[in-house]
Tab-separated table of C-alpha atoms in Angstrom:
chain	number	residue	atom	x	y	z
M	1	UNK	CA	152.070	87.310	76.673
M	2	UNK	CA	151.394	87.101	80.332
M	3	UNK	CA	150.782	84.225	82.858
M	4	UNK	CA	146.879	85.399	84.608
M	5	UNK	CA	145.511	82.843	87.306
M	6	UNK	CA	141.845	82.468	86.969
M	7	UNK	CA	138.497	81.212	88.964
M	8	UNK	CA	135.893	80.628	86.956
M	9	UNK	CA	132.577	77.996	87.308
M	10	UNK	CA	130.854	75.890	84.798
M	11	UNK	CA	127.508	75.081	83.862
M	12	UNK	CA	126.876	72.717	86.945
M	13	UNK	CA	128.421	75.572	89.214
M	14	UNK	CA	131.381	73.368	89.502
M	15	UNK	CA	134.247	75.804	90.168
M	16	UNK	CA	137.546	75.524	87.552
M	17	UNK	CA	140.925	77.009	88.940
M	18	UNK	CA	143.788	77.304	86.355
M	19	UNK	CA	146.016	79.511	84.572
M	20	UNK	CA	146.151	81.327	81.323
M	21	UNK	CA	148.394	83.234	79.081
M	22	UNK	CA	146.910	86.264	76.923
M	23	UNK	CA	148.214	89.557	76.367
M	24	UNK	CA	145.676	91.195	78.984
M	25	UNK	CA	142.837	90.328	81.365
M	26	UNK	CA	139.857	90.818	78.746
M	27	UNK	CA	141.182	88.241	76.258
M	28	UNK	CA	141.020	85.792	79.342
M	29	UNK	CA	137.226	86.588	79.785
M	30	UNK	CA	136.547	85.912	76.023
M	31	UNK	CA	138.210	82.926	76.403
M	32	UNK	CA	136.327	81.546	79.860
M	33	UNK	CA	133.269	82.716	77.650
M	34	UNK	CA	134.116	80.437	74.743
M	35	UNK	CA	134.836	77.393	77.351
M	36	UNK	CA	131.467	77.742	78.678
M	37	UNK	CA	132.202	79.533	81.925
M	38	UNK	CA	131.578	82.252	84.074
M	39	UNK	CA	134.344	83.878	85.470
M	40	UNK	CA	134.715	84.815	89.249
M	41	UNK	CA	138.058	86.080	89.157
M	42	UNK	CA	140.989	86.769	86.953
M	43	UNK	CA	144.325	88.203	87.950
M	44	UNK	CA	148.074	88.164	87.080
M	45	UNK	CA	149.879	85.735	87.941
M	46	UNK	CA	152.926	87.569	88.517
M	47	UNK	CA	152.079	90.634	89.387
M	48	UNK	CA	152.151	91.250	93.573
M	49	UNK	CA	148.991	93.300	94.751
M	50	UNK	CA	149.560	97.062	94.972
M	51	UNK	CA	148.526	97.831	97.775
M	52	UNK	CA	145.246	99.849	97.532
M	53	UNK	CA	144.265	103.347	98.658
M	54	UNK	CA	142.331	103.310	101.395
M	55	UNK	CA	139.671	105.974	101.557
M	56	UNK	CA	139.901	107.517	105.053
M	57	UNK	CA	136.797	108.877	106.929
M	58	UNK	CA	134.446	108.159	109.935
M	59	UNK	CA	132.441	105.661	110.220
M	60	UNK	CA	128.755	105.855	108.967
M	61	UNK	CA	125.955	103.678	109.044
M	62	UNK	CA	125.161	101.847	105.619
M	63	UNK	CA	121.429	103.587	104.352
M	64	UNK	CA	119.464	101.563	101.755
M	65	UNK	CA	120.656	104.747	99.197
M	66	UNK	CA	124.091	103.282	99.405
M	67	UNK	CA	122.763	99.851	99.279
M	68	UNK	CA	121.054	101.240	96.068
M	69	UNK	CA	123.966	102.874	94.659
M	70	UNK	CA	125.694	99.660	95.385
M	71	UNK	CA	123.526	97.106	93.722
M	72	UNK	CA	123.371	99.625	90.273
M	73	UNK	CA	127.056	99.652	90.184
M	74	UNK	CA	127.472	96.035	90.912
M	75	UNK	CA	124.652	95.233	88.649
M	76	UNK	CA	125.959	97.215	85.247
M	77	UNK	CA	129.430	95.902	85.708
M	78	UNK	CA	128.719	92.465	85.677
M	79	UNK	CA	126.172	93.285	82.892
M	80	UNK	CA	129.166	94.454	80.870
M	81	UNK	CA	131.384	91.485	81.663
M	82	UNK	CA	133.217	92.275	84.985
M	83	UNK	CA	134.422	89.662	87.057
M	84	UNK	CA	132.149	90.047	90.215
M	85	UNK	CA	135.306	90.266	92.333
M	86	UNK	CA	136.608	93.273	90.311
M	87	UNK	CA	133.826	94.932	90.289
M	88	UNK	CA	133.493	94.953	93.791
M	89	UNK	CA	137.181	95.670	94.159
M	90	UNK	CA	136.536	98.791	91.828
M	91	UNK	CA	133.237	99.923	94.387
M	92	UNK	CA	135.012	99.140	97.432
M	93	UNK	CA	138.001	101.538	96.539
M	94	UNK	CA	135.503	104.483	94.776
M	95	UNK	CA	132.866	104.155	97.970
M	96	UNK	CA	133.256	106.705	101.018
M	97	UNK	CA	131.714	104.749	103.780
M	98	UNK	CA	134.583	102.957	105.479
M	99	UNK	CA	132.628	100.076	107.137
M	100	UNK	CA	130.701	99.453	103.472
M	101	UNK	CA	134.066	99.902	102.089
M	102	UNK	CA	135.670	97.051	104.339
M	103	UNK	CA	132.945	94.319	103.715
M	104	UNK	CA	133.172	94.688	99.805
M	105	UNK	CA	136.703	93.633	100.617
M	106	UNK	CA	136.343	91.078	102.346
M	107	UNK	CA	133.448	89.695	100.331
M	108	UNK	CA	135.906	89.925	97.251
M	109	UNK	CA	138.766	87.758	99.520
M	110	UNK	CA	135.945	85.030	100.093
M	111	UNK	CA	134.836	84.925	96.849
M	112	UNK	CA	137.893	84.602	95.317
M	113	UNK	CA	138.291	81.557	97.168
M	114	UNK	CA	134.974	79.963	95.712
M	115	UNK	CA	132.592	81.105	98.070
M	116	UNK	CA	129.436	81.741	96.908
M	117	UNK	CA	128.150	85.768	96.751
M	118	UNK	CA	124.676	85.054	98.622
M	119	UNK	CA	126.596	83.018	101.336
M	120	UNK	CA	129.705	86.035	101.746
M	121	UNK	CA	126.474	88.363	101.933
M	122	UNK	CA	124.897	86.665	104.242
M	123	UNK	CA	127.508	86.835	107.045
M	124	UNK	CA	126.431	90.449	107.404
M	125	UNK	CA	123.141	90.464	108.300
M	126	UNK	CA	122.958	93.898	109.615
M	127	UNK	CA	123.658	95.114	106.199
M	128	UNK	CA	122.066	92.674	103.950
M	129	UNK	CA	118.621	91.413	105.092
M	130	UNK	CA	117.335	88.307	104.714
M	131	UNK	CA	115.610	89.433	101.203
M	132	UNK	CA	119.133	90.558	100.038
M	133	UNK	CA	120.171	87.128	100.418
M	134	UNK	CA	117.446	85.639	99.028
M	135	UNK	CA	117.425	86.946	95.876
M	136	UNK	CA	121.277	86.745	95.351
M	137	UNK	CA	120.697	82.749	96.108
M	138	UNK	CA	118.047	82.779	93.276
M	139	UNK	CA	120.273	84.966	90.555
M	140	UNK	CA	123.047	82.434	91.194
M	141	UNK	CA	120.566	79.642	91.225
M	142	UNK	CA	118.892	80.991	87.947
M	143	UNK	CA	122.167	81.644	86.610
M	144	UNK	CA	121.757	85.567	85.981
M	145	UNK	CA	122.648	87.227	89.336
M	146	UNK	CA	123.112	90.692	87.372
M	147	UNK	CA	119.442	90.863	86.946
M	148	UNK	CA	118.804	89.870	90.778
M	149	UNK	CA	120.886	92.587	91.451
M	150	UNK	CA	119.510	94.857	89.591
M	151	UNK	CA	115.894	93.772	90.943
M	152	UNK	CA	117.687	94.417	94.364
M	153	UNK	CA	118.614	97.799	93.534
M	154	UNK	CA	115.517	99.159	92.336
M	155	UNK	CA	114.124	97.805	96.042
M	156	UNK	CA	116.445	99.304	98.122
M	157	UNK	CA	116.010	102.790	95.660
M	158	UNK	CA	111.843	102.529	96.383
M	159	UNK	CA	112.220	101.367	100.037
M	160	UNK	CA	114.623	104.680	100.250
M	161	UNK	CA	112.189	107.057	98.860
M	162	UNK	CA	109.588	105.889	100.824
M	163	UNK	CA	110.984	105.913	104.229
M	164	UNK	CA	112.275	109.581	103.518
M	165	UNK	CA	108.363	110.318	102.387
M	166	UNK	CA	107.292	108.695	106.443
M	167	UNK	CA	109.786	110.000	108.195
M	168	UNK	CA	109.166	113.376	106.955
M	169	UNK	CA	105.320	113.165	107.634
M	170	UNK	CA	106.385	112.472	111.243
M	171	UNK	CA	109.490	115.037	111.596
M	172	UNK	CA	107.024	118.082	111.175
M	173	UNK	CA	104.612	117.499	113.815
M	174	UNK	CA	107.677	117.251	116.133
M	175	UNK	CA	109.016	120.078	114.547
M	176	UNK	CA	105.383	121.942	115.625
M	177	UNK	CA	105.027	121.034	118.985
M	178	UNK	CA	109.165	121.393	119.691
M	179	UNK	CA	107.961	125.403	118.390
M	180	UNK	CA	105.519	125.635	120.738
M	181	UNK	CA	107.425	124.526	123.594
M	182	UNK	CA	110.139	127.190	122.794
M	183	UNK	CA	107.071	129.902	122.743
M	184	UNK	CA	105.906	128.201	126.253
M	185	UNK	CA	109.008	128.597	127.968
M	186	UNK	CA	110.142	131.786	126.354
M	187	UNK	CA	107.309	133.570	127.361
M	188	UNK	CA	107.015	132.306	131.215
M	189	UNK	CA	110.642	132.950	131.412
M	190	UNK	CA	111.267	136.615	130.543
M	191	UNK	CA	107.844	137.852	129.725
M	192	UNK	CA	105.579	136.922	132.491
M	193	UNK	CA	108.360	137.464	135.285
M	194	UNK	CA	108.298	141.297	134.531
M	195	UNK	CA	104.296	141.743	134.280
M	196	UNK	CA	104.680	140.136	137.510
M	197	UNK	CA	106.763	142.947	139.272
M	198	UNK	CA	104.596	145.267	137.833
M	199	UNK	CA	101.268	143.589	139.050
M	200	UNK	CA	103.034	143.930	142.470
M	201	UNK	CA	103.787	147.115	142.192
M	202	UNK	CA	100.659	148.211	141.338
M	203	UNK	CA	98.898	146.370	143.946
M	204	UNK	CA	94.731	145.954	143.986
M	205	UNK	CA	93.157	142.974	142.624
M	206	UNK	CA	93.697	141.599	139.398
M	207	UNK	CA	90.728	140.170	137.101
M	208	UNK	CA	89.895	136.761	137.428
M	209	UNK	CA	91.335	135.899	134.341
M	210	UNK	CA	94.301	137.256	134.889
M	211	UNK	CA	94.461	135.697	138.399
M	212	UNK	CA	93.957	131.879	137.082
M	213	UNK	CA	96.918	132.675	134.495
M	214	UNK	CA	99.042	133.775	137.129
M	215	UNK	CA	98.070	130.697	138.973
M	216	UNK	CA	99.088	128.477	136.238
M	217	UNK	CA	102.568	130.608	135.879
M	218	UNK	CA	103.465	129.609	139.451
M	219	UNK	CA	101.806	126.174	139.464
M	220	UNK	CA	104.835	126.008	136.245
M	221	UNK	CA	107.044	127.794	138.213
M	222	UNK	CA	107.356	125.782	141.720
M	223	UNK	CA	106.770	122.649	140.211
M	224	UNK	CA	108.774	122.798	136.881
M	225	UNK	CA	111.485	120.043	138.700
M	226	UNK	CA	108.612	117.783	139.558
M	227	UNK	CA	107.297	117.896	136.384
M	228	UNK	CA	110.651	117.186	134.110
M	229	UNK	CA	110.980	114.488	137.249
M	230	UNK	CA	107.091	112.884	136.100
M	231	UNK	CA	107.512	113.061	132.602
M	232	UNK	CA	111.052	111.436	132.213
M	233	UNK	CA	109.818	108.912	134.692
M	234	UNK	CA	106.561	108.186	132.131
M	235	UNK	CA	109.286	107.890	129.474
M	236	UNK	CA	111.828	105.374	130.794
M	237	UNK	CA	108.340	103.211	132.580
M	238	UNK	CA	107.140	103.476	128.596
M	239	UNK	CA	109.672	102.590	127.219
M	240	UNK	CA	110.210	99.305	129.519
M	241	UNK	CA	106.402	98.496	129.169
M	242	UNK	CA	107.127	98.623	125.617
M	243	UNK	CA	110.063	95.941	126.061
M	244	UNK	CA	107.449	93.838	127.469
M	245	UNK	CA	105.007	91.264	125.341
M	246	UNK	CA	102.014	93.130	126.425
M	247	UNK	CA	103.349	96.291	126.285
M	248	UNK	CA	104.337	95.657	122.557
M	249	UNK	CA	101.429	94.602	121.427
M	250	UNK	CA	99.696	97.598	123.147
M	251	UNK	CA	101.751	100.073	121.808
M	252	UNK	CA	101.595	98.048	117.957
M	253	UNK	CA	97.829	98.592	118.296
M	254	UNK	CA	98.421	102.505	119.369
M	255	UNK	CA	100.681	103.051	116.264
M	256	UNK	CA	97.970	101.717	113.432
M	257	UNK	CA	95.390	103.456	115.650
M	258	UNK	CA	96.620	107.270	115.656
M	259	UNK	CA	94.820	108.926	113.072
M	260	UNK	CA	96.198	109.859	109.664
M	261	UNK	CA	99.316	108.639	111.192
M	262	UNK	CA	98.596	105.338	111.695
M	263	UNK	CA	97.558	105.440	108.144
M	264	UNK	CA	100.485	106.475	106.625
M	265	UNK	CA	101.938	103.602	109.027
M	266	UNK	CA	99.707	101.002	107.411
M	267	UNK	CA	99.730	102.264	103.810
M	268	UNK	CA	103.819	102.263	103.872
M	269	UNK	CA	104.015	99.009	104.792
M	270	UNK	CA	100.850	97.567	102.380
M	271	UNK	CA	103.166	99.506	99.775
M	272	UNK	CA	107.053	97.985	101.352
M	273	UNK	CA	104.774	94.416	101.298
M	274	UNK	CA	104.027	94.337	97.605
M	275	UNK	CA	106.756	95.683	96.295
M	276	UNK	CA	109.292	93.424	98.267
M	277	UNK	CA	106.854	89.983	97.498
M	278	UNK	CA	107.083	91.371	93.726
M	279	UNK	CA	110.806	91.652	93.614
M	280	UNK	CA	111.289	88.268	95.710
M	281	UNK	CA	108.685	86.289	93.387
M	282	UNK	CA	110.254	88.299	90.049
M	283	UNK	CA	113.651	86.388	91.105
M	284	UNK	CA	112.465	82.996	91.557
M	285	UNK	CA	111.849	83.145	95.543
M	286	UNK	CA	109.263	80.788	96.452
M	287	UNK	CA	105.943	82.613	98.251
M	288	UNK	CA	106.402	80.655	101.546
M	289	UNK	CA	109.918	82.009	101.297
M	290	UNK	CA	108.842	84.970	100.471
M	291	UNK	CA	106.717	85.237	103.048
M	292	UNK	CA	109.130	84.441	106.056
M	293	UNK	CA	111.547	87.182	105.175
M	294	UNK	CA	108.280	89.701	104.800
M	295	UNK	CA	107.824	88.771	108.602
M	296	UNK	CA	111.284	89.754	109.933
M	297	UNK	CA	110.849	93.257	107.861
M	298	UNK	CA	108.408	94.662	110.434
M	299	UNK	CA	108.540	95.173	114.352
M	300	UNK	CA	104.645	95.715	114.176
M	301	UNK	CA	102.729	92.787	116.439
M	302	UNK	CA	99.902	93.539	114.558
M	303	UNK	CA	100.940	93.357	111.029
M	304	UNK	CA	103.473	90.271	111.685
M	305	UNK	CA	101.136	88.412	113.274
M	306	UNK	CA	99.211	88.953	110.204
M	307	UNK	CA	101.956	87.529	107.815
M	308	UNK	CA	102.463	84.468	109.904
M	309	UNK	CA	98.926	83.595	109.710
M	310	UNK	CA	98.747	84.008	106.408
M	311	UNK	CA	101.771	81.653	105.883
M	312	UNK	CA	100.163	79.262	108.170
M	313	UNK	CA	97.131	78.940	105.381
M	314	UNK	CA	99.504	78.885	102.453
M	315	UNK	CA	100.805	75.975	104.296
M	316	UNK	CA	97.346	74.156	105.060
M	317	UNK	CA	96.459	74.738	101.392
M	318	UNK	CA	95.239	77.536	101.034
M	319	UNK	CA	95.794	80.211	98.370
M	320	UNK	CA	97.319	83.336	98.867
M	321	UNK	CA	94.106	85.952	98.141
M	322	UNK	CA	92.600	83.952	100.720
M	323	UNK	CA	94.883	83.620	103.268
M	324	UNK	CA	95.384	87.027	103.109
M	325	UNK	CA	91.413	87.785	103.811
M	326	UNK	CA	91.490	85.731	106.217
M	327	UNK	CA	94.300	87.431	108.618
M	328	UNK	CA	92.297	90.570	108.990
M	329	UNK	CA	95.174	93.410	108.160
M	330	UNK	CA	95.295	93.748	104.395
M	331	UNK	CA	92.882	96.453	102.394
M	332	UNK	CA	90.662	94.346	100.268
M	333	UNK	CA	92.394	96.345	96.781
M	334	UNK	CA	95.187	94.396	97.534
M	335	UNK	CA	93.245	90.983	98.052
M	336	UNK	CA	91.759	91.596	94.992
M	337	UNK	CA	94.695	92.318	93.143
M	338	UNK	CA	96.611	89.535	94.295
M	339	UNK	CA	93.714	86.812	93.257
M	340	UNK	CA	93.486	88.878	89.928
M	341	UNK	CA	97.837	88.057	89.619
M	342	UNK	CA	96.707	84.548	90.843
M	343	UNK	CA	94.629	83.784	88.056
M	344	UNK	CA	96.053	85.563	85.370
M	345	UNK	CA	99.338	84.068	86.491
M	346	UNK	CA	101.338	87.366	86.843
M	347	UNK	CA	101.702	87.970	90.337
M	348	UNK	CA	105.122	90.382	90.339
M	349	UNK	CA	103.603	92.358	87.995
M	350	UNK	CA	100.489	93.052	89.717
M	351	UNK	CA	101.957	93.451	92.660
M	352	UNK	CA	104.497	96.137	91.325
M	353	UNK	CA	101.436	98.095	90.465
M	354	UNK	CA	99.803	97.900	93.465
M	355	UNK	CA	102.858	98.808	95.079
M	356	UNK	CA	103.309	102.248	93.015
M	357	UNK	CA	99.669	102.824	94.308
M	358	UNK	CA	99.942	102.753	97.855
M	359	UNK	CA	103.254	105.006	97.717
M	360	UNK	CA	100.896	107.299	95.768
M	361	UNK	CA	98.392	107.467	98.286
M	362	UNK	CA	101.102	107.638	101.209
M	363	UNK	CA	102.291	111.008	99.168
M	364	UNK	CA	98.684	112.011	99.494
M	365	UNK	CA	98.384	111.382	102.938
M	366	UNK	CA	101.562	113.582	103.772
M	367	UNK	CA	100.274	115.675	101.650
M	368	UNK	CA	97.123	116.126	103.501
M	369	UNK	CA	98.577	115.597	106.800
M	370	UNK	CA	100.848	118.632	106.505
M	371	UNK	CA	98.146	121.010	105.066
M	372	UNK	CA	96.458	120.238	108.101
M	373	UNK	CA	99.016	120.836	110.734
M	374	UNK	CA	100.147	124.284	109.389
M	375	UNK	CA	96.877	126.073	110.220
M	376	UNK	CA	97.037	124.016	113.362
M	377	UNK	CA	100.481	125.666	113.883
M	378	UNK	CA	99.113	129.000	113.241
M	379	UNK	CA	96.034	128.778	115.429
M	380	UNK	CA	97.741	126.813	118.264
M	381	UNK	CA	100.742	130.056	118.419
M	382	UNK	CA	98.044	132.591	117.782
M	383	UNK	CA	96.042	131.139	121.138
M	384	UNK	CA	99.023	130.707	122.854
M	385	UNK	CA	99.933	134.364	122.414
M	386	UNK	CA	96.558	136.126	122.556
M	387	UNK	CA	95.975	134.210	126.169
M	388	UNK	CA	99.030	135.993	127.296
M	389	UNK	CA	98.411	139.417	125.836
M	390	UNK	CA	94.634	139.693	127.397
M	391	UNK	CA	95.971	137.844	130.823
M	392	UNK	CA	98.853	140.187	130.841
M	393	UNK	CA	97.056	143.049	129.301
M	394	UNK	CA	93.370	143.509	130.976
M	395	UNK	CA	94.747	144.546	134.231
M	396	UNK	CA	95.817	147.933	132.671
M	397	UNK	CA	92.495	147.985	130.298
M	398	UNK	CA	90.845	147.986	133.657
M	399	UNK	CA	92.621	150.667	135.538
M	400	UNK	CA	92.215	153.155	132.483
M	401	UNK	CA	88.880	152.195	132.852
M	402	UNK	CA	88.709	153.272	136.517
């Protein structure tokens, strides 16, 4: 038999410190269990910590994927019985991402000296949002924070998806236009330069067409400093404009405004909005609650300004389909769905559904976004390339014809 130290809680989240002899860890689970509590911790008395291998490697930023992976882990360990500090002893060590690796440590250290999970958590805000927190609070509240986690999991797993669905719609029109720069240059570099020499050579005068692209070359040419100058000035003024109240409202407007664009914009966060509300609500946050963490997920003026109103007329009494209506941003499906989860009284669920239907339609808009801008590629480097041939070109079609 051996002596293993033990933090455990009861029903009334009292925590219970003691010690307990058994011949290994899992027999002093089962008997916690019997007793009527949950245990936080369980470890042997005698035994000194090992010290643990550390997993060496750079530093990377924590993506919601690892927040996803995280959560599933966390949630189907304490699911099977776990101690929540063991489990996250057991992620911490497998993980690769140093900094992700260090706060599951620490978290573990707090915890085993009763503090609660959602208030460890929440002393790293810049890797669990206010929503993680939330609904951490409620599991441990509810007494089933498995579940919450779980819930969690599947969030961060959508949210993932989704952001990898946007950010793709917006890499390949860079992607275009970074092509047709390359073209641009390439061509007035080495191209144009010798048709020059041999325009010189030649001598006589040159169509007229042929004379305003040459025009244009050394408009590029002597100005090219000036221009780079102009256009990284217009960046850095932007970019401090943007800094500015008005300027980020202007530029929130700009960003819902760009067409098929904006509407992925809108449609990813309509779908982010109803699934996070859904999970929140599904794990016992309240909607005003709710609500406030829904208005620190979004930078937008426009769309948070939105939120808070509708907040504001929860507040004065109002219900939510209403409120919503009444704050001028949200689609009218989603109005309607949320008065149909209103009155039938099953608002996660019928927000979940909604939710599934806007990412569908943002993979529709990619969709049709990126059918669109491959002809556009094609045409745009086809005119590109026929204006040089015939400007370069129709000086010697008009000397044969001489």
């Amino acid at each position: 038999m051996k002596n293993y130290g033990y933090v455990a809680r009861d029903l009334a989240g009292v925590q219970k410190k003691g010690v307990a002899q058994a011949a290994n860890s899992n027999e002093v689970l089962n008997q916690l269990r019997e007793q009527g509590l949950t245990p936080i911790s369980v470890k042997e008395a005698t035994q000194k910590g090992a010290p643990k291998v550390r997993h060496k490697g750079r530093r990377k930023s924590i993506k919601s994927a690892d927040l996803a992976a995280l959560c599933w882990q966390l949630s189907t360990m304490l699911e099977g019985g776990i101690p929540i500090t063991t489990a996250l002893d057991i992620i911490g060590e497998d993980t690769d991402n140093a900094q992700l690796q260090n706060i599951l440590k620490q978290i573990s250290e707090k915890v085993r000296k009763g503090q609660p999970v959602s208030e460890c958590v929440a002393e790293y805000p810049k890797v669990f949002n206010r929503l993680s927190c939330a609904m951490i609070l409620a599991g441990e509240t509810g007494g089933n924070i498995a579940k919450a986690i779980g819930k969690l999991a599947e969030y961060f797993e959508n949210r993932d998806k989704l952001a990898k669905k946007v950010k793709g719609a917006m890499a390949y029109p860079l992607f275009v236009l970074t092509f047709i720069v390359i073209i641009v240059i390439f061509i007035m570099a080495f191209i144009v330069p010798r048709f020059r020499k041999i325009f010189d050579q030649i001598g006589g005068t040159l169509p007229a067409f042929t004379r305003g692209f040459m025009g244009f070359y050394d408009f590029l040419h002597y100005n090219l400093l000036y221009i780079i100058g102009f256009v990284i000035v217009t960046i850095v003024l932007a970019s401090l404009f943007s800094k500015t109240k008005k300027g980020h409202l202007l530029f929130s407007k700009l960003s819902l405004t760009i067409p098929l664009f904006g509407k992925i914009l809108s449609q990813a966060f309509v779908a982010t909005f109803c699934r996070t509300t859904s999970t929140l609500l599904a794990s016992g946050v309240s909607v005003l609650e709710a609500f406030n963490i829904l208005t620190g997920m979004t930078d937008n003026d426009i769309i948070k300004t939105a939120i808070t109103q509708t907040r504001e007329n929860i507040v004065g009494g109002s219900n939510i389909s209403l409120s919503m209506s009444s704050a001028g941003f949200f689609p009218n499906m989603v109005i309607k769905m949320i008065q149909v989860g209103e009155e039938s009284g099953s608002m996660p669920e019928v927000l979940e559904k909604t939710s599934e239907h806007y990412e569908r339609k943002v993979d529709t808009t990619v969709t049709t976004l990126l059918s669109l801008l491959e002809p556009i590629m094609i045409i745009s480097v086809g005119a590109i390339v026929s204006v040089v041939v015939i400007a370069l070109y129709l000086p010697i079609f008009t000397m044969s014809d001489m």
